[in-house]
Tab-separated table of N, CA and C in Angstrom:
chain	number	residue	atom	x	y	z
U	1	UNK	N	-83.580	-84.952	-60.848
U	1	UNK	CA	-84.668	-84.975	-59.885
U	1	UNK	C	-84.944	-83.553	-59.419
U	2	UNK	N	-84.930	-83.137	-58.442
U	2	UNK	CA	-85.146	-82.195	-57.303
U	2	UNK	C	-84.103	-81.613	-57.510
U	3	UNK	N	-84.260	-79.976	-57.012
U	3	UNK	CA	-83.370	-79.189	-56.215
U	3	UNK	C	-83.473	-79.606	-54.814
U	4	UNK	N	-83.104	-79.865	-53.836
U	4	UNK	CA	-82.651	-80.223	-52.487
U	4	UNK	C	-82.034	-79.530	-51.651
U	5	UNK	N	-82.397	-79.287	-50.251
U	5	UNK	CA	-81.858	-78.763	-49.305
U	5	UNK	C	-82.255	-79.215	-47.995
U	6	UNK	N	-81.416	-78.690	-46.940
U	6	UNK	CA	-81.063	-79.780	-45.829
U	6	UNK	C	-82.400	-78.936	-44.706
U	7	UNK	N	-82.694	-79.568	-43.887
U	7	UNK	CA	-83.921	-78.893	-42.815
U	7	UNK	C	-83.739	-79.896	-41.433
U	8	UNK	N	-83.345	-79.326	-40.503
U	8	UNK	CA	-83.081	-79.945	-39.394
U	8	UNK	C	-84.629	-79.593	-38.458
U	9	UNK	N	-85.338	-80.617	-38.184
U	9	UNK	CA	-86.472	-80.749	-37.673
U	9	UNK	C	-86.357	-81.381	-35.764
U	10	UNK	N	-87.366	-80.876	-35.216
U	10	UNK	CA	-87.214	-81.426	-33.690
U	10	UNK	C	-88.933	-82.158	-33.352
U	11	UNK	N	-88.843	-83.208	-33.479
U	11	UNK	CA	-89.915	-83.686	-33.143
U	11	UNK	C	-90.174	-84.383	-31.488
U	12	UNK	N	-91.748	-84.217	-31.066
U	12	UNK	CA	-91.328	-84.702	-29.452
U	12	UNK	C	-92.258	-86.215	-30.208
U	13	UNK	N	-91.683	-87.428	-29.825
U	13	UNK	CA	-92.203	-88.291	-29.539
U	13	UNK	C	-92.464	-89.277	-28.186
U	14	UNK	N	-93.325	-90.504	-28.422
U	14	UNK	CA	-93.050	-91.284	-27.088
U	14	UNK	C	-91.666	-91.806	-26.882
U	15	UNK	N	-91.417	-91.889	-25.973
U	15	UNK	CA	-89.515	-92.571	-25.622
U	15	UNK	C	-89.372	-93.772	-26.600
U	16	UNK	N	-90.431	-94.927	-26.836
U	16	UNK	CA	-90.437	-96.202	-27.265
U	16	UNK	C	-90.036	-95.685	-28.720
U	17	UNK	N	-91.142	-94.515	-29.342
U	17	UNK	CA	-90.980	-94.455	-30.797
U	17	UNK	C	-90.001	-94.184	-30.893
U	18	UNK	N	-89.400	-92.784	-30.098
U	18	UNK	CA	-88.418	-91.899	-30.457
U	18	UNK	C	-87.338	-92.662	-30.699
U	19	UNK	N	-86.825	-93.771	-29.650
U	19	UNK	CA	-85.463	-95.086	-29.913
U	19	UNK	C	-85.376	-95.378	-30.984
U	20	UNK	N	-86.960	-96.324	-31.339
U	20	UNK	CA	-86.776	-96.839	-32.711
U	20	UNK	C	-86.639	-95.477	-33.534
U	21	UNK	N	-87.008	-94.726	-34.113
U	21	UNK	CA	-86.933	-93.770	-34.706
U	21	UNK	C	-85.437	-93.322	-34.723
U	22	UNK	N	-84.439	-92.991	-33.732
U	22	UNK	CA	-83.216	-92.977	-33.685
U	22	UNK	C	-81.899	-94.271	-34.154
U	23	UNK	N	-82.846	-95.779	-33.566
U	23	UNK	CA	-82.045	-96.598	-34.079
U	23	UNK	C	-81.870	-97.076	-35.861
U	24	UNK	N	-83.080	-95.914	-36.489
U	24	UNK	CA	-83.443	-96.713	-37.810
U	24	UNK	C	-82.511	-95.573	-38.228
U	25	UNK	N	-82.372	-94.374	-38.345
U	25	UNK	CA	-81.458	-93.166	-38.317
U	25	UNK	C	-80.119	-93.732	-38.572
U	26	UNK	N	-79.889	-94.516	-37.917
U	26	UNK	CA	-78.506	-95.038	-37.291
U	26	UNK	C	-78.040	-95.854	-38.012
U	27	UNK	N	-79.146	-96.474	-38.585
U	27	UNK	CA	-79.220	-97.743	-39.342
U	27	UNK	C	-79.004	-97.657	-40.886
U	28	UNK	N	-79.720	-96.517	-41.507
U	28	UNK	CA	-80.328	-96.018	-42.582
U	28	UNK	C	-80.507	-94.828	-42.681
U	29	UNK	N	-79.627	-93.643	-43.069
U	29	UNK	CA	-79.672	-92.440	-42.451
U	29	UNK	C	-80.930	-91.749	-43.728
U	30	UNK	N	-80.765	-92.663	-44.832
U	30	UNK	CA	-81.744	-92.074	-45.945
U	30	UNK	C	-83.443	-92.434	-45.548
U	31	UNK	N	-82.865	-93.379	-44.877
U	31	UNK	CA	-84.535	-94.440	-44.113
U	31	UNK	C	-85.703	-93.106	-43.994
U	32	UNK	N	-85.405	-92.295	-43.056
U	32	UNK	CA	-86.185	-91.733	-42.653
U	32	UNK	C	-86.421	-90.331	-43.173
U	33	UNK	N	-85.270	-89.840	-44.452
U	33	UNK	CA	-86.038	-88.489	-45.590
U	33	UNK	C	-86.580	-89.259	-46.280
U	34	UNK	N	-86.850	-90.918	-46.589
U	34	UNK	CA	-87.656	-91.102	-47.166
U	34	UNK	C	-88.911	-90.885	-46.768
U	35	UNK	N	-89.281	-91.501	-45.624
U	35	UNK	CA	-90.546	-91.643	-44.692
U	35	UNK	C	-91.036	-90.188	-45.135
U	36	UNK	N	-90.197	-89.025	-44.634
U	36	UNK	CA	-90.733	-87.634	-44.119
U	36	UNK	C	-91.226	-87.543	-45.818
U	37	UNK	N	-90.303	-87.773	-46.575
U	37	UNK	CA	-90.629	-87.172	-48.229
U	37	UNK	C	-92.322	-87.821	-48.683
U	38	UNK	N	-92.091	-88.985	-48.432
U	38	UNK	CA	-93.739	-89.677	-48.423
U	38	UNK	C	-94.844	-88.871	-48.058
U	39	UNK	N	-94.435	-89.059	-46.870
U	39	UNK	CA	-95.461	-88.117	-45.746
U	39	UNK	C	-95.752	-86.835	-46.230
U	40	UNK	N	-94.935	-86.221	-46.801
U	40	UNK	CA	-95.397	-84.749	-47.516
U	40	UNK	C	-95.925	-84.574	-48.515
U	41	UNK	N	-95.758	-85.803	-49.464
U	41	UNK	CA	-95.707	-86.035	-50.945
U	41	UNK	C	-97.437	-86.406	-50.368
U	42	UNK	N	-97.666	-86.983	-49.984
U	42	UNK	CA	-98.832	-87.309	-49.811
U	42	UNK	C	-99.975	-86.404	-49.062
U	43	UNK	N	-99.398	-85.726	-48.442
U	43	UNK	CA	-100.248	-84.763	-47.841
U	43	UNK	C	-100.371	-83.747	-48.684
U	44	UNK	N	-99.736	-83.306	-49.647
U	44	UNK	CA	-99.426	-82.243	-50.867
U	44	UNK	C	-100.281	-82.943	-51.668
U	45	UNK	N	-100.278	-83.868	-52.255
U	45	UNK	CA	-101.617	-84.526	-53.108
U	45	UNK	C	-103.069	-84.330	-52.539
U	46	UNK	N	-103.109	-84.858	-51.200
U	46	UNK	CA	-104.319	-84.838	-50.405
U	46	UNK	C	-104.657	-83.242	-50.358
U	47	UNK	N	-103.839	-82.404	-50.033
U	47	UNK	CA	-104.350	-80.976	-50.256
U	47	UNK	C	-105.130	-80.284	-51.172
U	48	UNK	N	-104.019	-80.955	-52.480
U	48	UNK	CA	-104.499	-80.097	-53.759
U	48	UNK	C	-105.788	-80.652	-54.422
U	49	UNK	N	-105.818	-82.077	-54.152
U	49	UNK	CA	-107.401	-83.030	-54.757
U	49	UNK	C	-108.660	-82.352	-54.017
U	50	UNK	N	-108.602	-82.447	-52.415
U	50	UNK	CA	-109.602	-80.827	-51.501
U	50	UNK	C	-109.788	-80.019	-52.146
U	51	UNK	N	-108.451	-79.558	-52.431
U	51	UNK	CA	-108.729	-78.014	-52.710
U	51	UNK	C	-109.876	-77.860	-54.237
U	52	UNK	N	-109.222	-78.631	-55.077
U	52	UNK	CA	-109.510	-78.839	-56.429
U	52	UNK	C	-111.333	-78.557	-56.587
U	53	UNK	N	-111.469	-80.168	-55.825
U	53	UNK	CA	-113.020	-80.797	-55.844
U	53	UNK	C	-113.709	-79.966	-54.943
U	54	UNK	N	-113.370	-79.591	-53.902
U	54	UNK	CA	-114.297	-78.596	-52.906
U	54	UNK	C	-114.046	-77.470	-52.794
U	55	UNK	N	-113.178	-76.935	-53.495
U	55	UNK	CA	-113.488	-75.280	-53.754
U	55	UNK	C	-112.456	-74.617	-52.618
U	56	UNK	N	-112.292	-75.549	-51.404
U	56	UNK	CA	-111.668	-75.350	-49.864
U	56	UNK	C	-110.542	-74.284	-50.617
U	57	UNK	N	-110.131	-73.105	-49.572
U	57	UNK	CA	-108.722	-72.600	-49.943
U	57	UNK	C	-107.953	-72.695	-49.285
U	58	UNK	N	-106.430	-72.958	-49.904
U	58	UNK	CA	-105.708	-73.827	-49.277
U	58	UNK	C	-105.155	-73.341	-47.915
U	59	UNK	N	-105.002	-74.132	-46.708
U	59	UNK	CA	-104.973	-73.913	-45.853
U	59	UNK	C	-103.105	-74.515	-45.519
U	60	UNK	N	-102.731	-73.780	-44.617
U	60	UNK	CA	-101.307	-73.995	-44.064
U	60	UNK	C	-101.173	-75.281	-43.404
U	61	UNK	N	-99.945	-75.796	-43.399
U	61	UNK	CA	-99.892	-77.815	-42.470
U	61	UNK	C	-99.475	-76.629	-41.297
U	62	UNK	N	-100.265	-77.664	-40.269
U	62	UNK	CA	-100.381	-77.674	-38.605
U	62	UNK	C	-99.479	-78.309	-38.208
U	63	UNK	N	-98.484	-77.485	-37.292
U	63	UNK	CA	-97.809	-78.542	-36.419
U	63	UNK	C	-97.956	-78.530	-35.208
U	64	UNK	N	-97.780	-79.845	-34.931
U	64	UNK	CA	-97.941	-80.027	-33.309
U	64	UNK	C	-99.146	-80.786	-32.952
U	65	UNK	N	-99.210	-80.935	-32.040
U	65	UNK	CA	-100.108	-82.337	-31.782
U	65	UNK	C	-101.844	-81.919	-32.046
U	66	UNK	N	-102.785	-82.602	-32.502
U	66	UNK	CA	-103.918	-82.402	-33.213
U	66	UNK	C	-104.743	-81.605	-32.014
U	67	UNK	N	-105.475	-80.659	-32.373
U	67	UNK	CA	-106.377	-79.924	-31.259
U	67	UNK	C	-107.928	-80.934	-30.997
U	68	UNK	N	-107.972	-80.694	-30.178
U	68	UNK	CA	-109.198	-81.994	-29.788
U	68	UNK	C	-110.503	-81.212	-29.644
């Protein structure tokens, strides 16, 4: 598969999510590099199909909560 390496992340969520989010951790410690691996895997597709079809150049992932 992959080369692999470890990345310790700090996310702020709501208290409700953050529990569940900790109890599934707890539960399933792979549970949730899956989720994150998805989540990237998919946003890395969604980037490059933009970029491809609209010419867009590629732009850096945003973190932190969406600007309004």
């Amino acid at each position: 598969m992959w080369e692999t390496r470890s990345v310790e992340l700090s996310v702020q969520l709501p208290r409700e999510l953050a529990d569940q989010a900790e109890e599934l951790q707890a539960a399933d410690p792979e549970f949730m590099s899956r989720v994150i691996l998805y989540g990237l895997t998919r946003r890395s597709i969604y980037r490059h199909l933009r970029q491809k079809e609209s010419g867009f150049p590629e732009i850096e992932l945003e973190v932190g909560p969406p600007h309004l």
